[in-house]
Amino acid sequence: MSEHDHGIQCLAFSDDELLLCTVGVVDDNKILIWDLSNGFIVTMVSHNPTPCTCVTWGGMIKDIKRRDTANYQLCTSGNQRIVLWNLDPRTGEMVGERVITEGRGTMVRDFTGLAFSDDKETIYCATTSGDFALVNVKRRQLNTVVPACRLGILSLLCWPEGLVVGGGDGTVTTFDANMNDTCQVQLSGPVASLSFSPDKVEVIAGTSTGFVYRLRMDNLQSLLVCENHAAAVKRISFAPDASDRFATLSSDCTIRVWDSSDYSVLTTVTVRDAGEPNCLAYTLDFIITGWEDGRVRAHESDSGQFLWLIDQAHRAGVSALCLSNNERYIMTGGGEGDVRIWEMRSRELVSHLKEHTLPVTSLALYGDDIHALSCSRDRAFLCWDLRNERRLTSHVQRMGGINGIALSQDQTMVITVGQEKRLTCWDLRDHNPVKVSQPVGGMRCTN
């Protein structure tokens, strides 16, 4: 199903799962209703309100005797306005009526979420100011506002006994039918999503910092189900000669050590005011990372405790890092194309190699800890003799910088991946590549 000319802002399935409503972004300016049985469009209207940021279904329109008709009811909001829609699925006619939100006191709110009550008589509207508004569906009028949390409401759930609210301050609060708060729990990070279990005894809460919790509805007792990174994973590293643990480095500036048997997190490290993380080396004893601020940092693997740092390791940031097999020195690459060797115990600079003209993107060491490989955005990868501090070979590919480099198990073949979206195999004795794979369409190869 493809009809939006630009991105999709939000979507919602009807209660009977026969229809789907999709709302485009501001540049698209379309609200589409889809028939899920055949993928055809039932109707299309322009944004109302403009821009439209939230949508939810409210069952069927009721007649004067409060019986369900054949027409669907849905609600949209945005730009401090709320609109109720009447949809006839047979003719495609869709008529919107604005909800009266202005009254005494002239309340102005930006709405972040919508939810119909179980009887479809009330709409709960989450706001950025941390309270939720109650809208009477029959009168099309906002009735009252109830404070719930700080930093805005990000998620809402309705159930027969009241309402569950997830806040930007990390709280989950339950309200009874009279809109009195009955219980509250504090979670790690803004609560971005809530979902009931089938029996509605528990609720699953997801936070924007990557944590998922199970909450008991009677007392909101929390149980951590899993945790994840909240941004792109930049690097992953297994400990030498161990496959049951590995470490990951993310753009959210956290390092996590995982148990590969059940993917539970054993250690979490958060680094602040260091810029973007770039590289990672992991052993069972310590974790070494390179950062945009030009520093190399080390933490304990078990506790996450900070151990040491190398200040000003590279002026333009540490872009690549590799630990020697005997764990006696660290090899780092910088944003200015330089490669440096650091003694582990004293953290002193041992060697400085400079032939790349653009940032070093990846490093690899041979088993003898004497020969090393470095690759760069300058389209070249170099083989180094670290003992004599000189370059042995240089290979340049035709197009695109090289993003990653690796050695084969027998250390006779070099594999590179680059901006041209190809895997390339090299023999150091031959200037030309041995084998080049077909480009991976639509994907960016990073390492």
Tab-separated table of C-alpha atoms in Angstrom:
chain	number	residue	atom	x	y	z
A	1	MET	CA	0.000	0.000	0.000
A	2	SER	CA	1.653	3.183	-1.178
A	3	GLU	CA	-0.105	6.497	-1.594
A	4	HIS	CA	1.574	9.031	0.701
A	5	ASP	CA	4.006	11.260	-1.166
A	6	HIS	CA	6.107	11.888	1.952
A	7	GLY	CA	6.499	10.338	5.400
A	8	ILE	CA	3.745	8.920	7.656
A	9	GLN	CA	3.202	10.730	10.955
A	10	CYS	CA	0.985	8.158	12.706
A	11	LEU	CA	-1.462	5.320	12.033
A	12	ALA	CA	-4.181	3.322	13.814
A	13	PHE	CA	-6.207	0.150	13.185
A	14	SER	CA	-9.970	0.135	13.651
A	15	ASP	CA	-11.390	-1.847	16.594
A	16	ASP	CA	-12.600	-4.623	14.272
A	17	GLU	CA	-9.253	-4.586	12.392
A	18	LEU	CA	-11.000	-4.129	9.034
A	19	LEU	CA	-9.729	-0.600	8.359
A	20	LEU	CA	-6.452	1.270	8.753
A	21	CYS	CA	-6.053	5.033	9.083
A	22	THR	CA	-2.700	6.569	8.088
A	23	VAL	CA	-1.808	10.223	8.608
A	24	GLY	CA	0.936	11.772	6.493
A	25	VAL	CA	3.475	14.335	7.611
A	26	VAL	CA	2.948	18.067	7.118
A	27	ASP	CA	4.306	18.083	3.541
A	28	ASP	CA	2.042	15.160	2.628
A	29	ASN	CA	-1.149	16.659	4.154
A	30	LYS	CA	-3.225	13.465	3.642
A	31	ILE	CA	-5.393	11.295	5.867
A	32	LEU	CA	-6.081	7.921	4.208
A	33	ILE	CA	-8.464	5.128	5.180
A	34	TRP	CA	-7.477	1.681	3.853
A	35	ASP	CA	-9.556	-1.477	3.448
A	36	LEU	CA	-7.321	-4.218	4.877
A	37	SER	CA	-9.191	-7.019	3.073
A	38	ASN	CA	-8.003	-5.866	-0.364
A	39	GLY	CA	-5.549	-2.978	0.223
A	40	PHE	CA	-7.787	-0.432	-1.538
A	41	ILE	CA	-8.330	3.144	-0.368
A	42	VAL	CA	-11.765	3.762	1.178
A	43	THR	CA	-11.389	7.539	1.302
A	44	MET	CA	-8.847	10.351	1.483
A	45	VAL	CA	-9.139	13.762	3.144
A	46	SER	CA	-6.787	16.611	3.928
A	47	HIS	CA	-5.300	17.168	7.371
A	48	ASN	CA	-7.786	18.408	9.928
A	49	PRO	CA	-6.485	19.878	12.144
A	50	THR	CA	-3.357	21.038	10.345
A	51	PRO	CA	-0.861	19.625	11.101
A	52	CYS	CA	-2.374	16.358	12.315
A	53	THR	CA	-0.167	14.431	14.770
A	54	CYS	CA	-2.430	11.851	16.520
A	55	VAL	CA	-5.209	9.495	15.460
A	56	THR	CA	-7.328	6.838	17.185
A	57	TRP	CA	-10.518	4.879	16.422
A	58	GLY	CA	-13.599	5.006	18.621
A	59	GLY	CA	-15.723	2.097	17.523
A	60	MET	CA	-19.020	2.785	15.742
A	61	ILE	CA	-21.169	5.896	15.649
A	62	LYS	CA	-24.212	5.537	17.945
A	63	ASP	CA	-27.754	6.534	17.033
A	64	ILE	CA	-30.141	8.479	19.248
A	65	LYS	CA	-30.898	5.314	21.253
A	66	ARG	CA	-27.159	4.731	21.778
A	67	ARG	CA	-27.066	1.719	19.476
A	68	ASP	CA	-24.175	1.068	17.085
A	69	THR	CA	-24.665	2.109	13.470
A	70	ALA	CA	-22.695	1.009	10.384
A	71	ASN	CA	-20.528	4.173	10.442
A	72	TYR	CA	-17.099	4.322	12.067
A	73	GLN	CA	-15.927	6.961	14.530
A	74	LEU	CA	-12.368	8.231	14.796
A	75	CYS	CA	-10.565	11.195	16.295
A	76	THR	CA	-7.546	13.261	15.209
A	77	SER	CA	-5.634	16.010	16.983
A	78	GLY	CA	-2.854	18.504	16.394
A	79	ASN	CA	-2.084	22.203	16.578
A	80	GLN	CA	-4.041	22.483	19.864
A	81	ARG	CA	-7.238	21.204	18.202
A	82	ILE	CA	-9.296	17.992	18.257
A	83	VAL	CA	-11.556	16.754	15.441
A	84	LEU	CA	-14.111	13.901	15.581
A	85	TRP	CA	-14.823	12.086	12.305
A	86	ASN	CA	-17.844	10.169	11.013
A	87	LEU	CA	-16.858	7.625	8.331
A	88	ASP	CA	-19.297	5.773	6.075
A	89	PRO	CA	-17.211	2.827	4.753
A	90	ARG	CA	-19.707	2.047	1.955
A	91	THR	CA	-19.670	5.459	0.269
A	92	GLY	CA	-16.298	6.725	1.550
A	93	GLU	CA	-17.896	9.864	2.948
A	94	MET	CA	-15.883	11.180	5.912
A	95	VAL	CA	-17.139	14.242	7.800
A	96	GLY	CA	-15.162	15.954	10.575
A	97	GLU	CA	-16.500	18.053	13.439
A	98	ARG	CA	-14.235	20.091	15.656
A	99	VAL	CA	-14.347	19.588	19.428
A	100	ILE	CA	-14.845	22.747	21.468
A	101	THR	CA	-11.681	23.194	23.547
A	102	GLU	CA	-12.037	26.915	24.287
A	103	GLY	CA	-13.979	27.917	27.355
A	104	ARG	CA	-13.631	29.781	30.571
A	105	GLY	CA	-9.970	30.231	31.325
A	106	THR	CA	-9.067	29.690	27.641
A	107	MET	CA	-7.116	26.451	28.110
A	108	VAL	CA	-4.482	25.960	25.395
A	109	ARG	CA	-2.791	22.554	25.122
A	110	ASP	CA	-0.637	20.652	22.628
A	111	PHE	CA	-2.020	17.108	22.441
A	112	THR	CA	0.366	14.128	22.264
A	113	GLY	CA	-2.034	11.163	22.372
A	114	LEU	CA	-5.689	10.104	22.224
A	115	ALA	CA	-7.654	7.202	23.719
A	116	PHE	CA	-11.374	6.404	23.807
A	117	SER	CA	-12.924	5.028	26.986
A	118	ASP	CA	-14.307	1.477	26.832
A	119	ASP	CA	-17.893	2.778	26.432
A	120	LYS	CA	-16.724	5.221	23.699
A	121	GLU	CA	-18.427	8.090	25.526
A	122	THR	CA	-15.222	9.894	26.554
A	123	ILE	CA	-11.917	10.725	24.851
A	124	TYR	CA	-8.800	11.053	26.994
A	125	CYS	CA	-6.339	13.515	25.443
A	126	ALA	CA	-2.706	13.504	26.594
A	127	THR	CA	-0.890	16.836	26.581
A	128	THR	CA	2.668	18.169	26.641
A	129	SER	CA	1.948	19.995	29.917
A	130	GLY	CA	1.638	16.735	31.888
A	131	ASP	CA	-2.139	16.642	32.268
A	132	PHE	CA	-4.897	14.919	30.297
A	133	ALA	CA	-8.187	16.365	29.101
A	134	LEU	CA	-11.580	14.625	29.093
A	135	VAL	CA	-13.761	15.216	26.028
A	136	ASN	CA	-17.475	14.354	26.017
A	137	VAL	CA	-18.140	12.624	22.689
A	138	LYS	CA	-21.878	13.335	22.611
A	139	ARG	CA	-21.549	17.088	23.262
A	140	ARG	CA	-18.241	17.451	21.349
A	141	GLN	CA	-16.876	19.488	24.229
A	142	LEU	CA	-13.873	19.390	26.555
A	143	ASN	CA	-15.040	18.843	30.138
A	144	THR	CA	-12.109	18.870	32.537
A	145	VAL	CA	-8.346	18.596	32.852
A	146	VAL	CA	-6.561	16.240	35.290
A	147	PRO	CA	-2.864	16.676	36.242
A	148	ALA	CA	-0.843	13.447	35.965
A	149	CYS	CA	2.938	13.974	35.688
A	150	ARG	CA	5.765	16.264	34.669
A	151	LEU	CA	7.433	16.614	31.239
A	152	GLY	CA	4.309	15.696	29.303
A	153	ILE	CA	2.208	12.537	28.850
A	154	LEU	CA	3.622	10.153	26.240
A	155	SER	CA	1.228	7.167	26.469
A	156	LEU	CA	-2.335	6.363	27.558
A	157	LEU	CA	-4.282	3.160	28.237
A	158	CYS	CA	-7.982	2.857	29.039
A	159	TRP	CA	-9.523	0.019	31.018
A	160	PRO	CA	-12.909	-0.475	32.734
A	161	GLU	CA	-11.611	0.691	36.113
A	162	GLY	CA	-10.051	3.911	34.841
A	163	LEU	CA	-6.899	5.036	33.069
A	164	VAL	CA	-3.154	4.261	32.963
A	165	VAL	CA	-0.816	7.158	32.133
A	166	GLY	CA	2.860	7.024	31.094
A	167	GLY	CA	4.771	10.250	31.660
A	168	GLY	CA	7.857	11.930	30.298
A	169	ASP	CA	9.268	11.981	33.835
A	170	GLY	CA	9.374	8.162	33.873
A	171	THR	CA	6.270	7.630	36.001
A	172	VAL	CA	3.357	5.266	35.362
A	173	THR	CA	0.190	6.336	37.185
A	174	THR	CA	-3.202	4.621	37.463
A	175	PHE	CA	-6.449	6.561	37.852
A	176	ASP	CA	-9.829	5.224	38.980
A	177	ALA	CA	-13.192	5.938	37.341
A	178	ASN	CA	-13.420	9.237	39.239
A	179	MET	CA	-9.986	10.289	37.880
A	180	ASN	CA	-8.280	10.071	41.246
A	181	ASP	CA	-4.718	8.723	41.127
A	182	THR	CA	-4.489	5.387	42.959
A	183	CYS	CA	-0.921	4.180	42.386
A	184	GLN	CA	2.352	5.332	40.834
A	185	VAL	CA	5.738	3.799	39.987
A	186	GLN	CA	8.987	5.359	38.784
A	187	LEU	CA	10.729	3.732	35.797
A	188	SER	CA	14.018	4.450	34.030
A	189	GLY	CA	13.352	6.960	31.251
A	190	PRO	CA	10.255	8.541	29.677
A	191	VAL	CA	7.432	5.982	29.280
A	192	ALA	CA	6.854	5.986	25.524
A	193	SER	CA	4.472	3.014	25.209
A	194	LEU	CA	1.962	1.001	27.274
A	195	SER	CA	0.195	-2.237	26.377
A	196	PHE	CA	-2.123	-4.566	28.325
A	197	SER	CA	-1.681	-8.308	28.651
A	198	PRO	CA	-4.684	-10.268	27.218
A	199	ASP	CA	-6.214	-10.701	30.703
A	200	LYS	CA	-5.423	-7.071	31.660
A	201	VAL	CA	-3.756	-8.218	34.868
A	202	GLU	CA	-0.409	-6.775	33.757
A	203	VAL	CA	0.762	-3.961	31.539
A	204	ILE	CA	3.966	-3.796	29.480
A	205	ALA	CA	5.741	-0.435	29.655
A	206	GLY	CA	8.491	0.610	27.240
A	207	THR	CA	10.709	3.628	27.845
A	208	SER	CA	12.571	5.804	25.373
A	209	THR	CA	15.868	4.850	27.046
A	210	GLY	CA	15.446	1.212	25.948
A	211	PHE	CA	13.920	-0.485	29.016
A	212	VAL	CA	10.866	-2.776	28.970
A	213	TYR	CA	8.986	-3.518	32.211
A	214	ARG	CA	6.104	-5.721	33.347
A	215	LEU	CA	3.778	-3.974	35.809
A	216	ARG	CA	1.090	-5.564	38.003
A	217	MET	CA	-2.095	-3.540	37.706
A	218	ASP	CA	-3.127	-3.950	41.350
A	219	ASN	CA	0.007	-2.315	42.830
A	220	LEU	CA	2.221	-1.393	39.801
A	221	GLN	CA	5.019	-3.615	41.071
A	222	SER	CA	7.644	-3.565	38.305
A	223	LEU	CA	9.788	-6.326	36.811
A	224	LEU	CA	12.502	-5.516	34.262
A	225	VAL	CA	11.974	-7.730	31.200
A	226	CYS	CA	14.836	-6.489	29.051
A	227	GLU	CA	16.920	-3.451	28.237
A	228	ASN	CA	18.367	-2.200	24.973
A	229	HIS	CA	20.264	0.691	23.495
A	230	ALA	CA	18.140	3.717	22.692
A	231	ALA	CA	20.152	4.737	19.607
A	232	ALA	CA	22.219	3.176	16.826
A	233	VAL	CA	24.693	0.444	17.818
A	234	LYS	CA	28.088	1.610	16.563
A	235	ARG	CA	30.345	-1.324	17.511
A	236	ILE	CA	30.211	-4.867	18.862
A	237	SER	CA	33.100	-6.865	20.321
A	238	PHE	CA	33.515	-10.383	21.693
A	239	ALA	CA	36.128	-11.169	24.317
A	240	PRO	CA	39.121	-13.189	23.014
A	241	ASP	CA	38.550	-16.964	23.286
A	242	ALA	CA	35.054	-16.443	24.772
A	243	SER	CA	31.697	-16.587	23.023
A	244	ASP	CA	29.313	-16.348	25.988
A	245	ARG	CA	29.788	-12.595	26.493
A	246	PHE	CA	30.061	-9.610	24.199
A	247	ALA	CA	30.009	-5.821	24.479
A	248	THR	CA	28.182	-3.198	22.413
A	249	LEU	CA	28.737	0.529	21.997
A	250	SER	CA	25.900	2.859	21.029
A	251	SER	CA	25.286	6.438	19.946
A	252	ASP	CA	23.298	6.912	23.171
A	253	CYS	CA	26.769	7.017	24.857
A	254	THR	CA	26.285	3.737	26.715
A	255	ILE	CA	28.352	0.548	26.767
A	256	ARG	CA	26.616	-2.731	27.568
A	257	VAL	CA	28.034	-6.176	28.301
A	258	TRP	CA	25.624	-8.973	27.303
A	259	ASP	CA	25.223	-12.635	28.202
A	260	SER	CA	24.812	-14.359	24.831
A	261	SER	CA	22.889	-17.313	26.345
A	262	ASP	CA	19.796	-15.235	27.178
A	263	TYR	CA	20.805	-11.740	25.934
A	264	SER	CA	20.503	-10.234	29.399
A	265	VAL	CA	22.608	-7.188	30.245
A	266	LEU	CA	25.350	-7.868	32.781
A	267	THR	CA	26.980	-4.417	32.893
A	268	THR	CA	25.907	-0.962	31.756
A	269	VAL	CA	28.273	2.003	31.510
A	270	THR	CA	27.142	5.541	30.690
A	271	VAL	CA	29.718	8.116	29.536
A	272	ARG	CA	28.767	11.785	29.574
A	273	ASP	CA	30.203	14.839	27.816
A	274	ALA	CA	32.427	12.798	25.500
A	275	GLY	CA	30.695	13.328	22.158
A	276	GLU	CA	29.937	10.453	19.788
A	277	PRO	CA	31.464	7.015	20.563
A	278	ASN	CA	33.460	5.528	17.686
A	279	CYS	CA	35.295	2.310	18.589
A	280	LEU	CA	35.406	-0.514	21.114
A	281	ALA	CA	37.669	-3.312	22.372
A	282	TYR	CA	36.404	-5.817	24.959
A	283	THR	CA	38.055	-8.392	27.206
A	284	LEU	CA	36.711	-10.224	30.254
A	285	ASP	CA	38.726	-7.832	32.446
A	286	PHE	CA	38.186	-4.410	30.888
A	287	ILE	CA	36.445	-2.408	28.125
A	288	ILE	CA	38.348	0.183	26.071
A	289	THR	CA	36.501	2.767	23.973
A	290	GLY	CA	37.469	5.669	21.693
A	291	TRP	CA	35.429	8.878	21.567
A	292	GLU	CA	34.824	11.971	19.512
A	293	ASP	CA	36.458	14.191	22.149
A	294	GLY	CA	39.837	12.571	21.332
A	295	ARG	CA	40.071	10.444	24.485
A	296	VAL	CA	40.481	6.721	25.071
A	297	ARG	CA	38.573	5.450	28.128
A	298	ALA	CA	38.770	2.160	30.030
A	299	HIS	CA	36.184	0.573	32.365
A	300	GLU	CA	36.000	-2.672	34.303
A	301	SER	CA	33.990	-5.346	32.485
A	302	ASP	CA	32.160	-6.703	35.544
A	303	SER	CA	31.324	-3.559	37.499
A	304	GLY	CA	31.593	-0.851	34.829
A	305	GLN	CA	33.840	1.172	37.130
A	306	PHE	CA	36.009	3.784	35.434
A	307	LEU	CA	39.700	2.789	35.318
A	308	TRP	CA	41.699	5.308	33.297
A	309	LEU	CA	41.780	7.501	30.204
A	310	ILE	CA	44.298	8.690	27.640
A	311	ASP	CA	43.702	12.401	27.203
A	312	GLN	CA	44.184	13.987	23.757
A	313	ALA	CA	44.946	10.653	22.125
A	314	HIS	CA	43.915	12.171	18.774
A	315	ARG	CA	43.176	15.791	18.018
A	316	ALA	CA	40.251	15.093	15.661
A	317	GLY	CA	38.744	12.252	17.693
A	318	VAL	CA	39.558	8.562	18.110
A	319	SER	CA	38.009	6.910	15.047
A	320	ALA	CA	39.427	3.355	15.352
A	321	LEU	CA	40.890	1.178	18.080
A	322	CYS	CA	42.479	-2.255	18.365
A	323	LEU	CA	43.918	-4.163	21.343
A	324	SER	CA	47.037	-6.298	20.883
A	325	ASN	CA	46.738	-10.062	21.334
A	326	ASN	CA	49.096	-10.014	24.325
A	327	GLU	CA	47.123	-7.051	25.788
A	328	ARG	CA	50.305	-5.020	26.233
A	329	TYR	CA	49.507	-2.137	23.902
A	330	ILE	CA	46.624	-0.348	22.144
A	331	MET	CA	46.592	0.730	18.516
A	332	THR	CA	44.399	3.755	17.718
A	333	GLY	CA	43.430	5.636	14.568
A	334	GLY	CA	42.472	9.301	14.419
A	335	GLY	CA	40.364	11.705	12.428
A	336	GLU	CA	43.469	13.254	10.849
A	337	GLY	CA	44.726	9.973	9.370
A	338	ASP	CA	47.337	9.147	11.996
A	339	VAL	CA	47.911	5.742	13.652
A	340	ARG	CA	49.340	5.627	17.172
A	341	ILE	CA	50.577	2.886	19.502
A	342	TRP	CA	50.071	3.224	23.297
A	343	GLU	CA	51.670	1.144	26.047
A	344	MET	CA	48.889	-0.302	28.231
A	345	ARG	CA	50.485	-0.092	31.660
A	346	SER	CA	51.804	3.474	31.448
A	347	ARG	CA	49.400	4.773	28.725
A	348	GLU	CA	52.395	6.456	27.063
A	349	LEU	CA	52.750	7.011	23.326
A	350	VAL	CA	55.148	4.453	21.846
A	351	SER	CA	54.841	5.051	18.101
A	352	HIS	CA	53.251	7.507	15.680
A	353	LEU	CA	52.552	6.514	12.043
A	354	LYS	CA	51.133	8.987	9.533
A	355	GLU	CA	50.441	8.246	5.871
A	356	HIS	CA	46.646	8.334	5.545
A	357	THR	CA	45.228	11.658	4.365
A	358	LEU	CA	41.677	11.168	5.678
A	359	PRO	CA	40.208	9.660	8.906
A	360	VAL	CA	41.269	6.116	9.804
A	361	THR	CA	38.137	3.960	9.899
A	362	SER	CA	39.359	0.529	11.047
A	363	LEU	CA	42.406	-1.373	12.311
A	364	ALA	CA	43.452	-5.031	12.400
A	365	LEU	CA	46.421	-6.816	13.974
A	366	TYR	CA	48.207	-9.984	12.910
A	367	GLY	CA	48.767	-12.760	15.444
A	368	ASP	CA	52.417	-11.817	15.922
A	369	ASP	CA	51.447	-8.322	17.209
A	370	ILE	CA	54.173	-6.905	14.935
A	371	HIS	CA	52.274	-6.405	11.678
A	372	ALA	CA	49.061	-4.395	11.433
A	373	LEU	CA	46.543	-3.128	8.889
A	374	SER	CA	44.819	0.247	8.749
A	375	CYS	CA	42.181	1.553	6.352
A	376	SER	CA	40.860	5.024	5.706
A	377	ARG	CA	38.340	7.158	3.856
A	378	ASP	CA	41.192	8.017	1.452
A	379	ARG	CA	40.413	4.692	-0.371
A	380	ALA	CA	43.633	3.044	0.845
A	381	PHE	CA	44.582	0.347	3.311
A	382	LEU	CA	48.152	0.003	4.540
A	383	CYS	CA	50.176	-2.823	6.054
A	384	TRP	CA	52.575	-1.710	8.805
A	385	ASP	CA	55.703	-3.127	10.428
A	386	LEU	CA	55.188	-1.834	13.979
A	387	ARG	CA	58.610	-2.896	15.256
A	388	ASN	CA	60.466	-0.860	12.610
A	389	GLU	CA	57.715	1.791	12.353
A	390	ARG	CA	57.421	1.668	8.567
A	391	ARG	CA	54.865	0.907	5.905
A	392	LEU	CA	55.227	-2.387	4.051
A	393	THR	CA	52.449	-2.270	1.439
A	394	SER	CA	49.752	0.069	0.195
A	395	HIS	CA	46.575	-0.895	-1.660
A	396	VAL	CA	44.094	1.588	-3.124
A	397	GLN	CA	40.610	0.764	-4.389
A	398	ARG	CA	39.112	2.619	-7.328
A	399	MET	CA	35.996	4.173	-5.810
A	400	GLY	CA	34.822	5.150	-2.322
A	401	GLY	CA	36.499	5.200	1.042
A	402	ILE	CA	37.087	2.002	3.030
A	403	ASN	CA	34.917	1.692	6.150
A	404	GLY	CA	36.152	-1.589	7.615
A	405	ILE	CA	38.941	-4.153	7.374
A	406	ALA	CA	39.368	-7.729	8.622
A	407	LEU	CA	41.843	-10.593	8.369
A	408	SER	CA	40.881	-14.120	7.327
A	409	GLN	CA	41.307	-16.897	9.895
A	410	ASP	CA	44.572	-18.068	8.343
A	411	GLN	CA	45.753	-14.438	7.978
A	412	THR	CA	46.459	-14.812	4.263
A	413	MET	CA	43.519	-12.779	2.957
A	414	VAL	CA	42.392	-9.228	3.725
A	415	ILE	CA	38.701	-8.303	3.431
A	416	THR	CA	37.535	-4.700	3.170
A	417	VAL	CA	34.113	-3.090	2.993
A	418	GLY	CA	33.532	0.437	1.812
A	419	GLN	CA	31.300	3.234	0.679
A	420	GLU	CA	30.842	1.574	-2.716
A	421	LYS	CA	28.759	-1.119	-0.871
A	422	ARG	CA	31.015	-4.031	-1.892
A	423	LEU	CA	33.044	-6.668	-0.084
A	424	THR	CA	36.559	-6.830	-1.520
A	425	CYS	CA	39.127	-9.595	-0.962
A	426	TRP	CA	42.825	-8.788	-1.261
A	427	ASP	CA	46.114	-10.657	-1.322
A	428	LEU	CA	48.941	-8.416	-0.029
A	429	ARG	CA	51.246	-9.799	-2.718
A	430	ASP	CA	48.905	-8.601	-5.471
A	431	HIS	CA	48.142	-4.948	-6.124
A	432	ASN	CA	44.649	-5.680	-7.516
A	433	PRO	CA	41.768	-7.232	-5.534
A	434	VAL	CA	41.334	-10.987	-5.766
A	435	LYS	CA	37.537	-10.898	-5.611
A	436	VAL	CA	34.848	-8.202	-5.484
A	437	SER	CA	31.251	-8.930	-4.471
A	438	GLN	CA	28.178	-7.380	-6.066
A	439	PRO	CA	27.012	-4.145	-4.409
A	440	VAL	CA	24.415	-4.434	-1.652
A	441	GLY	CA	21.499	-2.368	-2.913
A	442	GLY	CA	20.046	0.294	-0.635
A	443	MET	CA	22.365	-0.533	2.298
A	444	ARG	CA	25.372	1.271	3.740
A	445	CYS	CA	28.274	-0.981	4.751
A	446	THR	CA	29.928	0.424	7.875
A	447	ASN	CA	32.194	-2.301	9.276
